[in-house]
Coordinates of C-alpha atoms in Angstrom, one line a residue:
M1 CA 21.1 -27.2 73.0
S2 CA 24.0 -25.2 70.7
S3 CA 25.1 -28.5 69.6
Q4 CA 22.0 -29.6 68.1
R5 CA 20.5 -26.7 66.5
A6 CA 24.0 -25.5 64.5
P7 CA 23.7 -28.6 62.2
V8 CA 20.0 -27.0 60.9
A9 CA 22.2 -23.6 60.2
T10 CA 24.2 -25.1 58.3
A11 CA 21.6 -27.1 56.5
I12 CA 19.3 -23.7 56.1
L13 CA 22.1 -21.4 54.8
P14 CA 23.9 -22.8 52.4
L15 CA 20.5 -22.9 50.3
A16 CA 19.7 -19.4 50.5
L17 CA 23.0 -18.5 49.4
L18 CA 22.2 -21.0 46.4
A19 CA 19.1 -19.9 46.0
A20 CA 20.6 -15.9 45.5
A21 CA 23.5 -17.0 43.8
A22 CA 21.3 -18.8 40.9
P23 CA 22.1 -17.1 37.6
A24 CA 19.0 -16.5 35.4
P25 CA 18.2 -18.9 33.2
N26 CA 20.3 -19.6 29.6
P27 CA 18.6 -17.6 26.8
A28 CA 17.0 -19.9 24.3
P29 CA 19.4 -20.1 21.5
L30 CA 19.5 -17.3 18.2
R31 CA 17.1 -17.9 15.5
L32 CA 17.0 -16.8 11.8
N33 CA 13.2 -14.3 12.9
D34 CA 15.8 -13.3 15.8
I35 CA 17.9 -10.9 13.9
S36 CA 17.6 -7.4 12.2
V37 CA 19.9 -6.5 9.1
V38 CA 19.8 -3.6 6.5
G39 CA 19.7 -4.6 3.2
T40 CA 19.1 -2.7 -0.6
H41 CA 16.0 -2.4 -3.1
N42 CA 17.4 -3.3 -6.8
S43 CA 20.5 -4.1 -5.6
Y44 CA 22.0 -4.7 -9.4
K45 CA 20.6 -0.8 -10.9
L46 CA 23.1 0.9 -12.6
A47 CA 22.5 5.0 -12.8
M48 CA 20.8 4.5 -16.3
P49 CA 22.4 6.5 -19.7
A50 CA 22.2 10.6 -19.4
E51 CA 20.5 10.2 -22.7
T52 CA 17.9 8.0 -21.8
M53 CA 17.7 9.8 -18.1
A54 CA 17.1 13.0 -20.5
K55 CA 14.8 11.2 -22.7
V56 CA 13.0 10.3 -19.2
R57 CA 12.7 13.2 -17.7
A58 CA 11.6 15.1 -20.6
A59 CA 8.4 12.7 -20.3
S60 CA 7.6 12.7 -16.8
P61 CA 10.3 14.5 -14.0
A62 CA 8.4 12.6 -11.8
I63 CA 9.3 9.3 -13.1
A64 CA 12.8 10.3 -13.8
D65 CA 13.0 11.0 -10.0
M66 CA 11.8 7.6 -9.1
L67 CA 14.4 6.0 -11.0
D68 CA 17.8 8.7 -10.8
Y69 CA 19.1 6.3 -8.3
A70 CA 21.6 3.3 -9.0
H71 CA 24.1 0.7 -6.6
R72 CA 27.7 -0.3 -6.3
P73 CA 28.3 -3.6 -7.3
L74 CA 26.5 -6.9 -5.4
A75 CA 29.9 -8.0 -3.2
E76 CA 30.8 -4.6 -2.1
Q77 CA 27.3 -4.0 -1.2
L78 CA 27.6 -7.2 1.3
D79 CA 30.9 -6.1 2.4
A80 CA 29.7 -2.5 4.0
G81 CA 26.8 -5.2 5.9
A82 CA 24.0 -5.7 3.1
R83 CA 22.5 -8.7 4.4
Q84 CA 19.4 -8.3 2.2
L85 CA 19.5 -8.6 -1.8
E86 CA 17.0 -7.8 -4.2
I87 CA 17.2 -8.7 -8.0
D88 CA 14.5 -8.3 -10.7
V89 CA 14.7 -11.7 -12.8
N90 CA 12.9 -12.0 -16.4
C91 CA 12.2 -14.8 -18.0
D92 CA 14.2 -15.5 -20.9
P93 CA 14.5 -19.2 -22.0
K94 CA 15.7 -18.5 -25.3
G95 CA 17.7 -16.2 -25.1
G96 CA 17.6 -12.4 -27.1
F97 CA 14.4 -11.5 -25.7
Y98 CA 15.7 -8.7 -24.5
A99 CA 18.7 -7.7 -27.0
K100 CA 16.8 -5.0 -28.6
G101 CA 19.0 -2.0 -28.8
S102 CA 21.8 -2.9 -26.7
S103 CA 25.1 -5.0 -27.7
D104 CA 26.3 -6.9 -24.4
P105 CA 26.2 -10.6 -25.5
K106 CA 25.1 -11.6 -22.4
L107 CA 20.8 -10.8 -23.5
L108 CA 21.4 -13.6 -26.3
R109 CA 22.4 -16.5 -23.7
P110 CA 19.1 -18.5 -22.7
G111 CA 18.4 -17.3 -19.1
F112 CA 16.8 -15.0 -17.3
K113 CA 17.6 -11.4 -17.2
V114 CA 18.5 -8.9 -15.0
L115 CA 16.9 -5.7 -15.7
H116 CA 14.3 -2.8 -14.1
I117 CA 12.3 -2.2 -16.8
P118 CA 13.4 -3.8 -20.0
G119 CA 14.7 -1.4 -23.2
I120 CA 14.0 1.5 -21.0
D121 CA 15.7 1.1 -16.9
N122 CA 18.6 -1.6 -18.6
S123 CA 21.5 -0.9 -16.6
S124 CA 22.7 -4.1 -14.5
S125 CA 25.9 -5.0 -12.6
C126 CA 24.9 -8.3 -13.4
V127 CA 23.0 -9.2 -16.5
L128 CA 22.6 -12.9 -15.9
L129 CA 21.3 -14.2 -13.0
T130 CA 23.8 -16.6 -12.5
E131 CA 25.8 -14.4 -12.8
C132 CA 24.7 -11.9 -9.9
L133 CA 24.3 -15.3 -8.0
R134 CA 27.9 -16.8 -8.3
S135 CA 29.5 -13.5 -7.0
I136 CA 26.9 -13.5 -4.2
L137 CA 28.1 -16.8 -3.5
R138 CA 31.6 -16.2 -4.1
W139 CA 31.5 -13.6 -1.5
S140 CA 29.5 -15.7 1.1
D141 CA 32.6 -18.5 0.4
K142 CA 34.9 -16.2 1.8
H143 CA 32.4 -14.9 4.1
P144 CA 31.2 -18.0 5.8
G145 CA 30.2 -16.8 8.9
H146 CA 27.9 -14.2 8.0
V147 CA 24.1 -14.1 9.2
P148 CA 21.7 -16.1 6.6
I149 CA 20.9 -13.2 3.6
M150 CA 17.7 -13.0 2.1
L151 CA 17.8 -12.4 -1.4
M152 CA 14.4 -11.1 -2.5
F153 CA 12.9 -11.3 -6.1
N154 CA 10.6 -9.1 -8.1
A155 CA 9.6 -11.9 -11.0
K156 CA 9.4 -8.7 -14.2
D157 CA 6.4 -9.0 -16.6
E158 CA 5.1 -5.6 -17.1
K159 CA 4.5 -4.4 -20.7
N160 CA 6.7 -1.8 -21.6
A161 CA 6.5 -1.3 -24.9
W162 CA 4.3 1.3 -24.9
R163 CA 6.9 3.5 -23.2
G164 CA 9.8 2.8 -25.7
G165 CA 10.7 -0.9 -23.7
I166 CA 10.5 -4.4 -24.3
D167 CA 6.8 -6.5 -23.3
A168 CA 8.2 -8.7 -20.3
L169 CA 7.1 -12.4 -20.9
P170 CA 4.9 -13.7 -18.6
F171 CA 5.7 -16.5 -15.8
D172 CA 4.1 -19.1 -16.5
A173 CA 4.3 -22.5 -14.7
A174 CA 7.5 -23.9 -16.6
A175 CA 9.1 -20.6 -16.2
W176 CA 8.3 -20.5 -11.9
D177 CA 10.1 -24.5 -12.5
A178 CA 12.9 -22.8 -14.2
L179 CA 13.5 -20.3 -11.6
D180 CA 14.0 -22.7 -9.6
A181 CA 15.9 -24.8 -11.3
E182 CA 18.6 -22.1 -12.2
I183 CA 18.9 -21.2 -8.7
R184 CA 19.7 -24.8 -7.9
S185 CA 22.5 -24.8 -10.5
V186 CA 24.3 -22.0 -9.0
M187 CA 23.7 -22.5 -4.7
P188 CA 24.7 -25.2 -3.4
A189 CA 21.5 -27.2 -1.8
K190 CA 24.1 -26.9 2.1
K191 CA 23.8 -22.9 1.1
L192 CA 20.1 -22.8 0.9
I193 CA 17.3 -22.1 3.3
V194 CA 14.4 -23.4 2.1
P195 CA 10.8 -24.0 3.4
D196 CA 10.8 -27.7 3.6
E197 CA 13.6 -27.6 5.8
V198 CA 11.7 -25.0 8.3
Q199 CA 8.5 -26.7 8.1
G200 CA 10.0 -29.8 8.7
K201 CA 7.6 -32.1 10.0
F202 CA 4.5 -29.4 11.1
P203 CA 1.8 -30.1 8.9
T204 CA 1.7 -26.6 7.2
L205 CA 4.6 -23.9 6.3
R206 CA 2.6 -21.4 9.2
D207 CA 2.3 -24.0 11.8
A208 CA 5.7 -24.1 11.7
V209 CA 6.6 -20.2 11.6
R210 CA 4.2 -19.8 14.2
A211 CA 5.9 -22.0 16.8
G212 CA 9.0 -21.0 15.9
N213 CA 10.9 -23.6 14.3
W214 CA 13.0 -21.4 11.7
P215 CA 16.9 -22.9 12.4
T216 CA 19.2 -21.3 14.6
L217 CA 21.5 -18.9 14.2
A218 CA 24.0 -20.7 14.4
K219 CA 22.9 -23.5 11.6
A220 CA 22.0 -20.5 9.6
R221 CA 25.0 -19.0 9.6
G222 CA 26.4 -18.5 6.0
R223 CA 23.7 -19.5 4.2
F224 CA 21.1 -18.0 2.2
L225 CA 16.8 -17.8 2.0
F226 CA 15.0 -16.9 -1.0
A227 CA 10.9 -14.6 -0.6
L228 CA 9.2 -13.7 -3.6
D229 CA 7.8 -10.4 -3.0
E230 CA 4.6 -10.4 -5.9
S231 CA 1.2 -10.2 -6.1
P232 CA -1.1 -13.0 -4.9
E233 CA -1.4 -14.2 -7.9
K234 CA 1.7 -14.4 -9.2
V235 CA 2.2 -16.2 -5.9
A236 CA -0.1 -18.7 -6.6
G237 CA 1.3 -19.4 -9.8
Y238 CA 4.6 -20.5 -8.2
R239 CA 2.8 -21.6 -5.3
G240 CA 0.8 -24.4 -7.7
A241 CA -1.7 -26.9 -5.7
R242 CA 0.9 -27.1 -3.1
R243 CA -0.4 -27.1 0.2
S244 CA 2.2 -24.9 1.1
L245 CA 5.4 -24.8 -0.5
E246 CA 7.2 -28.3 -0.6
G247 CA 9.7 -28.4 -2.7
R248 CA 10.3 -24.8 -3.2
V249 CA 13.0 -22.8 -3.7
F250 CA 11.3 -19.0 -2.3
F251 CA 9.3 -18.4 0.3
I252 CA 6.5 -15.9 -0.6
S253 CA 4.9 -12.7 0.3
T254 CA 1.3 -13.7 1.1
D255 CA -1.2 -12.8 4.0
E256 CA -1.2 -14.1 7.7
E257 CA -3.7 -16.8 7.5
S258 CA -2.2 -18.5 4.6
P259 CA -0.6 -22.4 5.0
A260 CA 2.5 -20.7 3.3
A261 CA 2.9 -17.3 5.7
A262 CA 6.1 -17.3 6.4
Y263 CA 7.6 -14.1 4.7
L264 CA 5.9 -10.8 4.4
T265 CA 6.5 -7.4 2.2
I266 CA 4.9 -4.8 4.4
N267 CA 6.9 -2.1 2.5
D268 CA 5.0 0.8 5.2
P269 CA 7.1 0.7 8.5
I270 CA 5.0 4.7 9.2
A271 CA 0.8 3.6 8.6
E272 CA 1.7 -0.9 9.7
G273 CA 3.8 -0.3 12.3
A274 CA 2.0 -1.8 14.5
R275 CA 0.9 -4.6 11.5
I276 CA 5.0 -5.3 11.3
R277 CA 5.6 -5.8 15.4
R278 CA 3.0 -8.0 15.9
D279 CA 3.5 -10.2 12.7
V280 CA 7.5 -10.0 14.0
A281 CA 6.4 -11.4 17.5
A282 CA 4.2 -13.7 16.3
G283 CA 6.8 -15.6 14.1
Y284 CA 6.7 -14.2 10.3
L285 CA 9.9 -12.8 8.5
V286 CA 9.3 -9.0 7.7
R287 CA 10.6 -6.6 4.9
T288 CA 9.5 -3.5 5.4
R289 CA 11.8 0.0 3.6
A290 CA 13.5 2.8 5.1
D291 CA 12.9 4.9 1.6
A292 CA 11.6 4.7 -1.6
D293 CA 11.2 6.6 -4.7
T294 CA 14.7 8.7 -4.0
K295 CA 11.5 11.5 -1.9
E296 CA 13.4 10.6 1.5
A297 CA 17.1 11.2 0.4
R298 CA 16.2 14.3 -1.6
V299 CA 14.8 16.6 1.9
N300 CA 16.9 14.3 4.1
D301 CA 13.7 13.1 5.5
T302 CA 14.6 10.2 8.3
K303 CA 11.2 9.8 9.5
R304 CA 10.7 6.6 8.1
R305 CA 14.5 5.7 8.2
E306 CA 13.4 5.7 11.9
A307 CA 10.5 3.9 11.7
A308 CA 12.0 1.0 10.0
L309 CA 14.6 0.5 12.3
A310 CA 12.3 0.5 15.3
S311 CA 9.4 -1.6 13.5
G312 CA 11.1 -4.9 14.1
A313 CA 11.0 -6.1 11.2
Q314 CA 14.3 -8.5 10.5
Y315 CA 15.2 -7.2 6.6
V316 CA 14.9 -2.7 6.4
S317 CA 15.6 -2.1 2.9
T318 CA 17.1 1.0 1.4
D319 CA 18.2 3.0 -1.3
Y320 CA 21.5 3.9 0.2
L321 CA 23.7 2.1 1.9
W322 CA 25.1 5.5 0.8
P323 CA 24.7 9.0 0.7
D324 CA 24.2 10.1 -3.2
A325 CA 26.8 13.0 -2.9
R326 CA 24.0 15.3 -5.0
F327 CA 21.5 15.3 -2.3
A328 CA 22.0 17.8 0.9
G329 CA 22.1 16.2 4.7
G330 CA 24.0 12.0 3.7
Y331 CA 20.6 10.7 3.9
Q332 CA 22.1 6.9 4.1
V333 CA 20.5 3.4 6.0
R334 CA 22.7 1.7 8.2
L335 CA 22.2 -0.1 11.0
P336 CA 24.2 2.3 15.2
G337 CA 27.5 1.2 15.9
G338 CA 29.1 -0.4 12.7
A339 CA 27.3 -3.1 13.2
T340 CA 25.7 -5.6 10.7
A341 CA 23.7 -7.4 12.5
R342 CA 21.8 -7.2 15.7
C343 CA 19.0 -9.1 17.7
N344 CA 15.8 -8.1 16.8
S345 CA 14.2 -5.7 18.9
V346 CA 10.5 -7.0 19.3
R347 CA 11.8 -10.6 19.6
R348 CA 14.7 -10.6 21.4
A349 CA 15.5 -7.3 23.7
A350 CA 16.0 -7.9 26.8
D351 CA 17.5 -11.2 26.7
C352 CA 20.0 -10.4 23.1
P353 CA 23.4 -12.6 23.9
G354 CA 25.9 -10.6 22.4
G355 CA 23.6 -7.8 21.2
V356 CA 25.7 -7.2 17.9
L357 CA 25.3 -10.9 15.7
E358 CA 27.8 -9.0 13.2
K359 CA 29.8 -6.4 12.5
H360 CA 31.4 -5.2 8.8

């Protein structure tokens, strides 16, 4: 009897042990939208000259406070861990349009100019868009394993003459095409993550995003994506008659139901924290702001910063990658633990392979 039972027991026991010892399934590979990083707002901006700032402050102390910040050169920000940069572009196809009152010969060249408020807040670490892009590209080539960097653009067309500045040229169809072309003239195709790559064979870009078709993090490292943060009228001009964004360089900030939806600017992480979490969970990329208009830094108010970092937004933007020595409290925005990139708290909190994805 015992000799007959033994084979049964030995057959069952290994199966039980194997079941108990079986490892958990490997987590799905991380994708571009499974990360969280910190970036900077108006990343090119230098301090206004003291004389100009004094004039602005005499006219409006509130506006002077809003403009009273500056950033170090782009490569230095990248060295410190910034993985989202913001660039304001002004259309200047013939060159010289924004040169009034300036001795900078770069303003005479044709092409897009990187200026905050032309004729007023004019100081930029890279006046030419091509200059900015080449600086970023050189840095990337020296650090090929970096997580994907988002370059967010504002297309400036404000009327500034009434306050002593220069009225910006409008963005028409030719200007949008020229902007794409100027970016492609500097950035090799292999360095770009464009809407067509994400859309793939899906009917629309939105369909692809909600199906999780962002490239894997492994394929996205060392590359860039461009996002146009603008009004519905401007992004409609950029999109044109396309169903999504076929052939374009930029993703656009739009509403969640648009066929072109992939990226959303949601700047208030306190009032719209629930929306950010919902959109990130659905597959969209979101940029939010940890501070604005120098208000938080002046009083070391960290509530908005903490809400932004906890929101799940992939990109948290700040004017204070470093503290401003003029303000008490040392307000600044960094990821904890010296991380440059970490797993997204909404998308991959429970199954993050590695936790910290890049350190500086």
